[in-house]
Amino acid sequence: MTLEAQLLAHCRGRLAAGQRAVIGLNGPVGAGKTTLCRELQQRFAAAGIRLAVASIDDAYLPLAERQRAMAGNPFGVLRVPPGSHDPEALAAPIRAWRAAAEATLSLPRFDKTLQGGQGDRTTPWSGPADALLLEGWLLGCRPLEDSELAAQLQRSDGPLAPLRPAERAWLQRCNGALVAYGPLWDLLDQWVVLWPQDWRLPRRWRFQAEAHQRRRGGAWLSPEQLNALVDASLLSLPPALYQRPLLPRAAWVRLLDGRRRVVWEGSGPAAPPGLVPGDERGGDQASSPSSSATG
């Protein structure tokens, strides 16, 4: 069974039971989440199912609130890390849509070009939807217990060992901020995970995407700004500790090479031991943030 067939079967089953599916798509920056969402929308439309798509970034706080929430972060960014969003801005309309007889769904939207490139909320989207696909780099990430995080911070050979003192302090703040996202994650009934063969790849992918946008005449960020945004994701929630636990629970995993080609895919529990670099059934080689923070 393909990813598309699996998701279609899931959504059809939900609709037959009088329910509306909400699918979560987790993947690092530049992994092709937007492209996959567009392809799935087209496939679902051909099957007669209206698939709405939203991003966790659509729930960013208004600029003034984000400035307060992101004050003191070591990357100098105003978006990306946990705490820069208002998860309830997505959770509330999803609950209302699931409970309503009619299929109209209203969702917040965010425009990154507003406020001089800092971004701000814009006109919400509203339309009929039979299912929803929600994507984002931190989708599904849960906070670690304080004792577990403290133990990880003390390890001299663990994935957090390369972090600077400011990054360690910020990580603890982000870990606490994840609590607010739990009610939104609880609304998702199935997970898809895009996992890179090497966690140095998201930085390369993000720079490639920016170069493509620049060639098309769009707005662009400096290399320093790009590095800061990538660091803000990889170091605010190091994938070894926060994304990795999603793998065995995922309905579908796609392992991507440097050109974003799928080198293996299937259900998370069915992944052969060691197939996904750094998962709990294999080694730790690709999950340390140090491999990507300095790349």
Short mmCIF file of C-alpha atoms in Angstrom, two decimals:
data_model
loop_
_atom_site.label_atom_id
_atom_site.label_comp_id
_atom_site.label_asym_id
_atom_site.label_seq_id
_atom_site.Cartn_x
_atom_site.Cartn_y
_atom_site.Cartn_z
CA MET A 1 0.00 0.00 0.00
CA THR A 2 1.24 3.50 -0.86
CA LEU A 3 1.14 6.51 1.43
CA GLU A 4 -1.66 8.01 -0.63
CA ALA A 5 -3.72 4.81 -0.54
CA GLN A 6 -3.19 4.43 3.20
CA LEU A 7 -4.32 7.98 3.96
CA LEU A 8 -7.30 7.76 1.60
CA ALA A 9 -8.43 4.53 3.26
CA HIS A 10 -8.10 6.12 6.68
CA CYS A 11 -10.12 9.20 5.71
CA ARG A 12 -12.81 7.15 3.97
CA GLY A 13 -13.15 5.01 7.08
CA ARG A 14 -13.57 8.10 9.24
CA LEU A 15 -16.15 9.60 6.90
CA ALA A 16 -18.09 6.34 6.80
CA ALA A 17 -18.24 6.48 10.59
CA GLY A 18 -19.50 10.06 10.52
CA GLN A 19 -16.13 11.49 11.61
CA ARG A 20 -13.56 13.84 10.09
CA ALA A 21 -9.91 12.86 9.95
CA VAL A 22 -7.05 15.10 11.04
CA ILE A 23 -3.66 13.92 9.79
CA GLY A 24 -0.34 15.22 11.12
CA LEU A 25 2.73 15.62 8.90
CA ASN A 26 6.06 16.06 10.71
CA GLY A 27 9.27 16.85 8.84
CA PRO A 28 12.26 19.17 9.15
CA VAL A 29 12.63 22.44 7.29
CA GLY A 30 13.06 21.98 3.56
CA ALA A 31 11.97 18.33 3.52
CA GLY A 32 9.16 18.94 1.03
CA LYS A 33 6.15 19.08 3.35
CA THR A 34 4.40 21.76 1.27
CA THR A 35 4.93 19.81 -1.95
CA LEU A 36 3.61 16.61 -0.39
CA CYS A 37 0.55 18.44 0.97
CA ARG A 38 -0.22 19.80 -2.49
CA GLU A 39 0.13 16.36 -4.07
CA LEU A 40 -2.14 14.80 -1.45
CA GLN A 41 -4.76 17.49 -1.97
CA GLN A 42 -4.81 16.69 -5.67
CA ARG A 43 -5.02 12.95 -5.05
CA PHE A 44 -7.81 13.37 -2.51
CA ALA A 45 -9.74 15.71 -4.83
CA ALA A 46 -9.58 13.10 -7.60
CA ALA A 47 -11.09 10.64 -5.10
CA GLY A 48 -13.88 13.07 -4.22
CA ILE A 49 -12.54 14.02 -0.77
CA ARG A 50 -11.98 17.67 0.14
CA LEU A 51 -8.66 17.84 1.99
CA ALA A 52 -7.87 21.12 3.75
CA VAL A 53 -4.23 21.90 4.56
CA ALA A 54 -2.85 24.01 7.38
CA SER A 55 0.53 24.60 8.95
CA ILE A 56 1.42 25.02 12.61
CA ASP A 57 2.96 28.29 11.37
CA ASP A 58 -0.54 29.56 10.63
CA ALA A 59 -0.97 29.72 14.40
CA TYR A 60 1.94 32.07 15.06
CA LEU A 61 1.25 34.68 17.70
CA PRO A 62 0.70 38.28 16.56
CA LEU A 63 3.98 40.16 16.25
CA ALA A 64 3.93 42.00 19.59
CA GLU A 65 3.15 38.79 21.50
CA ARG A 66 5.82 36.88 19.60
CA GLN A 67 8.39 39.50 20.43
CA ARG A 68 7.67 39.02 24.11
CA ALA A 69 7.56 35.22 23.86
CA MET A 70 10.84 34.98 21.90
CA ALA A 71 12.76 37.54 23.95
CA GLY A 72 16.21 36.30 24.91
CA ASN A 73 16.42 33.36 22.51
CA PRO A 74 20.02 32.65 21.46
CA PHE A 75 19.18 32.57 17.74
CA GLY A 76 17.72 36.07 17.47
CA VAL A 77 14.54 34.82 15.75
CA LEU A 78 10.92 35.84 16.21
CA ARG A 79 9.36 32.64 14.89
CA VAL A 80 9.97 28.88 14.69
CA PRO A 81 10.63 27.77 18.32
CA PRO A 82 7.92 26.40 20.62
CA GLY A 83 6.20 29.30 22.34
CA SER A 84 5.98 31.40 19.17
CA HIS A 85 2.59 29.82 18.35
CA ASP A 86 -0.92 29.90 19.76
CA PRO A 87 -1.89 26.21 19.35
CA GLU A 88 -5.44 26.87 20.53
CA ALA A 89 -5.96 29.10 17.48
CA LEU A 90 -5.92 25.87 15.45
CA ALA A 91 -7.37 23.49 18.04
CA ALA A 92 -10.55 25.49 18.63
CA PRO A 93 -11.73 25.62 14.99
CA ILE A 94 -10.81 21.96 14.48
CA ARG A 95 -12.97 20.95 17.43
CA ALA A 96 -15.84 23.11 16.16
CA TRP A 97 -15.58 21.63 12.65
CA ARG A 98 -15.56 18.08 13.97
CA ALA A 99 -18.63 18.75 16.10
CA ALA A 100 -20.64 20.60 13.45
CA ALA A 101 -23.08 19.00 11.05
CA GLU A 102 -21.82 21.08 8.12
CA ALA A 103 -18.32 20.63 6.74
CA THR A 104 -17.21 24.29 6.77
CA LEU A 105 -13.80 24.72 8.39
CA SER A 106 -12.24 28.07 9.31
CA LEU A 107 -8.52 28.29 9.95
CA PRO A 108 -6.05 31.05 10.86
CA ARG A 109 -3.48 32.13 8.29
CA PHE A 110 -0.07 33.78 8.67
CA ASP A 111 1.79 35.89 6.10
CA LYS A 112 5.57 35.90 6.55
CA THR A 113 5.98 38.95 4.28
CA LEU A 114 4.09 41.31 6.60
CA GLN A 115 5.66 43.57 9.24
CA GLY A 116 8.86 44.04 7.26
CA GLY A 117 9.42 40.30 6.91
CA GLN A 118 8.68 39.47 10.55
CA GLY A 119 5.24 38.21 9.57
CA ASP A 120 1.79 38.62 11.09
CA ARG A 121 -1.67 37.15 10.98
CA THR A 122 -3.75 37.71 7.87
CA THR A 123 -7.26 36.91 6.63
CA PRO A 124 -8.39 33.48 7.89
CA TRP A 125 -9.21 30.71 5.42
CA SER A 126 -12.69 29.22 5.33
CA GLY A 127 -14.12 26.48 3.16
CA PRO A 128 -15.67 23.01 3.02
CA ALA A 129 -13.44 20.17 4.18
CA ASP A 130 -13.89 16.42 4.67
CA ALA A 131 -10.44 15.97 6.20
CA LEU A 132 -7.55 18.11 7.38
CA LEU A 133 -3.80 17.74 6.94
CA LEU A 134 -1.75 19.72 9.48
CA GLU A 135 1.99 20.04 8.87
CA GLY A 136 4.96 21.41 10.77
CA TRP A 137 8.49 20.66 11.91
CA LEU A 138 7.51 20.26 15.58
CA LEU A 139 4.18 18.53 15.03
CA GLY A 140 3.61 15.86 17.67
CA CYS A 141 6.65 16.70 19.77
CA ARG A 142 5.97 16.22 23.49
CA PRO A 143 7.86 17.66 26.47
CA LEU A 144 10.34 15.49 28.32
CA GLU A 145 9.95 14.93 32.03
CA ASP A 146 12.13 17.37 33.99
CA SER A 147 14.20 14.51 35.37
CA GLU A 148 14.78 13.04 31.92
CA LEU A 149 15.81 16.38 30.44
CA ALA A 150 18.13 17.04 33.38
CA ALA A 151 19.76 13.64 32.86
CA GLN A 152 20.24 14.34 29.15
CA LEU A 153 21.80 17.73 29.89
CA GLN A 154 24.30 16.07 32.24
CA ARG A 155 25.47 13.50 29.71
CA SER A 156 28.90 14.28 28.29
CA ASP A 157 28.36 11.98 25.30
CA GLY A 158 24.69 12.63 24.53
CA PRO A 159 22.95 14.63 21.82
CA LEU A 160 22.86 17.75 24.01
CA ALA A 161 26.58 17.78 24.83
CA PRO A 162 27.50 20.29 22.05
CA LEU A 163 24.95 22.89 23.14
CA ARG A 164 26.22 26.19 24.48
CA PRO A 165 24.97 27.40 27.90
CA ALA A 166 22.48 29.82 26.31
CA GLU A 167 21.14 27.05 24.08
CA ARG A 168 20.78 24.72 27.05
CA ALA A 169 18.76 27.31 28.94
CA TRP A 170 16.60 27.94 25.88
CA LEU A 171 16.00 24.21 25.40
CA GLN A 172 14.58 23.96 28.91
CA ARG A 173 12.27 26.89 28.17
CA CYS A 174 11.12 25.26 24.90
CA ASN A 175 10.55 21.95 26.63
CA GLY A 176 8.13 23.67 29.00
CA ALA A 177 6.44 25.55 26.14
CA LEU A 178 5.53 22.24 24.46
CA VAL A 179 2.91 21.57 27.14
CA ALA A 180 0.56 24.07 25.47
CA TYR A 181 0.67 22.12 22.20
CA GLY A 182 -0.59 18.86 23.70
CA PRO A 183 -4.34 19.53 23.25
CA LEU A 184 -3.74 20.24 19.54
CA TRP A 185 -1.65 17.09 19.05
CA ASP A 186 -4.40 15.09 20.77
CA LEU A 187 -6.77 16.02 17.94
CA LEU A 188 -4.59 14.32 15.33
CA ASP A 189 -5.53 10.72 14.66
CA GLN A 190 -2.71 9.69 12.33
CA TRP A 191 0.92 10.65 11.73
CA VAL A 192 3.20 10.87 8.70
CA VAL A 193 6.91 11.52 9.31
CA LEU A 194 9.55 12.67 6.80
CA TRP A 195 12.95 11.65 8.17
CA PRO A 196 16.31 12.66 6.62
CA GLN A 197 19.10 10.14 6.27
CA ASP A 198 21.38 12.75 7.80
CA TRP A 199 20.35 15.69 9.98
CA ARG A 200 22.81 17.96 8.18
CA LEU A 201 20.44 17.81 5.19
CA PRO A 202 17.71 20.20 6.44
CA ARG A 203 20.16 23.09 6.38
CA ARG A 204 21.14 22.30 2.81
CA TRP A 205 17.49 21.92 1.79
CA ARG A 206 16.53 25.24 3.36
CA PHE A 207 19.33 27.06 1.53
CA GLN A 208 18.31 25.40 -1.75
CA ALA A 209 14.72 26.51 -1.26
CA GLU A 210 15.83 30.08 -0.58
CA ALA A 211 18.01 30.09 -3.70
CA HIS A 212 15.05 28.87 -5.76
CA GLN A 213 12.86 31.60 -4.34
CA ARG A 214 15.51 34.20 -5.08
CA ARG A 215 15.73 33.08 -8.72
CA ARG A 216 11.98 33.55 -9.00
CA GLY A 217 12.28 37.11 -7.73
CA GLY A 218 10.71 36.48 -4.33
CA ALA A 219 11.74 37.85 -0.95
CA TRP A 220 14.88 36.29 0.43
CA LEU A 221 16.83 36.01 3.65
CA SER A 222 20.53 36.44 4.22
CA PRO A 223 22.68 33.35 4.94
CA GLU A 224 22.93 34.49 8.56
CA GLN A 225 19.15 34.70 8.86
CA LEU A 226 18.73 31.27 7.25
CA ASN A 227 21.25 29.72 9.60
CA ALA A 228 19.46 31.25 12.56
CA LEU A 229 16.09 29.83 11.48
CA VAL A 230 17.51 26.34 10.94
CA ASP A 231 19.36 26.43 14.25
CA ALA A 232 16.17 27.59 15.94
CA SER A 233 14.46 24.35 14.90
CA LEU A 234 17.28 21.86 15.31
CA LEU A 235 18.51 23.21 18.64
CA SER A 236 15.24 24.29 20.24
CA LEU A 237 14.03 20.68 20.01
CA PRO A 238 16.95 18.36 19.13
CA PRO A 239 15.53 15.59 16.90
CA ALA A 240 17.20 12.78 18.87
CA LEU A 241 14.96 13.55 21.83
CA TYR A 242 11.82 15.08 20.35
CA GLN A 243 11.20 13.87 16.77
CA ARG A 244 12.58 10.37 17.20
CA PRO A 245 9.76 9.19 19.53
CA LEU A 246 7.27 9.83 16.70
CA LEU A 247 8.78 7.15 14.47
CA PRO A 248 7.35 3.98 16.04
CA ARG A 249 3.93 5.64 16.36
CA ALA A 250 3.77 6.89 12.78
CA ALA A 251 1.29 5.39 10.35
CA TRP A 252 3.83 6.15 7.62
CA VAL A 253 7.52 7.09 7.50
CA ARG A 254 9.45 8.29 4.48
CA LEU A 255 13.24 8.14 4.68
CA LEU A 256 14.75 10.84 2.45
CA ASP A 257 18.18 11.10 0.87
CA GLY A 258 20.00 14.36 0.09
CA ARG A 259 17.87 14.98 -3.01
CA ARG A 260 14.65 14.36 -1.05
CA ARG A 261 14.17 11.06 -2.84
CA VAL A 262 12.34 8.36 -0.89
CA VAL A 263 14.79 5.55 -0.15
CA TRP A 264 12.37 3.61 2.07
CA GLU A 265 8.78 4.05 3.19
CA GLY A 266 6.25 2.17 5.23
CA SER A 267 4.63 2.13 8.63
CA GLY A 268 6.77 3.26 11.56
CA PRO A 269 6.46 -0.03 13.47
CA ALA A 270 7.44 -1.96 10.30
CA ALA A 271 10.72 -0.11 9.78
CA PRO A 272 13.61 -2.63 9.88
CA PRO A 273 16.06 -2.14 12.79
CA GLY A 274 18.65 0.50 12.00
CA LEU A 275 16.92 1.63 8.80
CA VAL A 276 16.18 5.11 10.13
CA PRO A 277 19.50 6.57 11.31
CA GLY A 278 19.30 7.53 14.95
CA ASP A 279 16.01 5.89 15.83
CA GLU A 280 15.73 3.88 19.00
CA ARG A 281 16.29 0.66 17.10
CA GLY A 282 19.50 1.89 15.50
CA GLY A 283 22.43 4.15 16.33
CA ASP A 284 22.69 7.84 17.22
CA GLN A 285 24.77 8.99 14.29
CA ALA A 286 22.31 11.34 12.63
CA SER A 287 20.25 12.63 15.50
CA SER A 288 22.74 14.80 17.34
CA PRO A 289 22.07 18.51 16.79
CA SER A 290 25.82 19.04 16.61
CA SER A 291 25.89 17.40 13.19
CA SER A 292 23.66 20.11 11.79
CA ALA A 293 24.23 23.13 14.01
CA THR A 294 27.66 23.79 12.62
CA GLY A 295 27.12 22.53 9.07
#
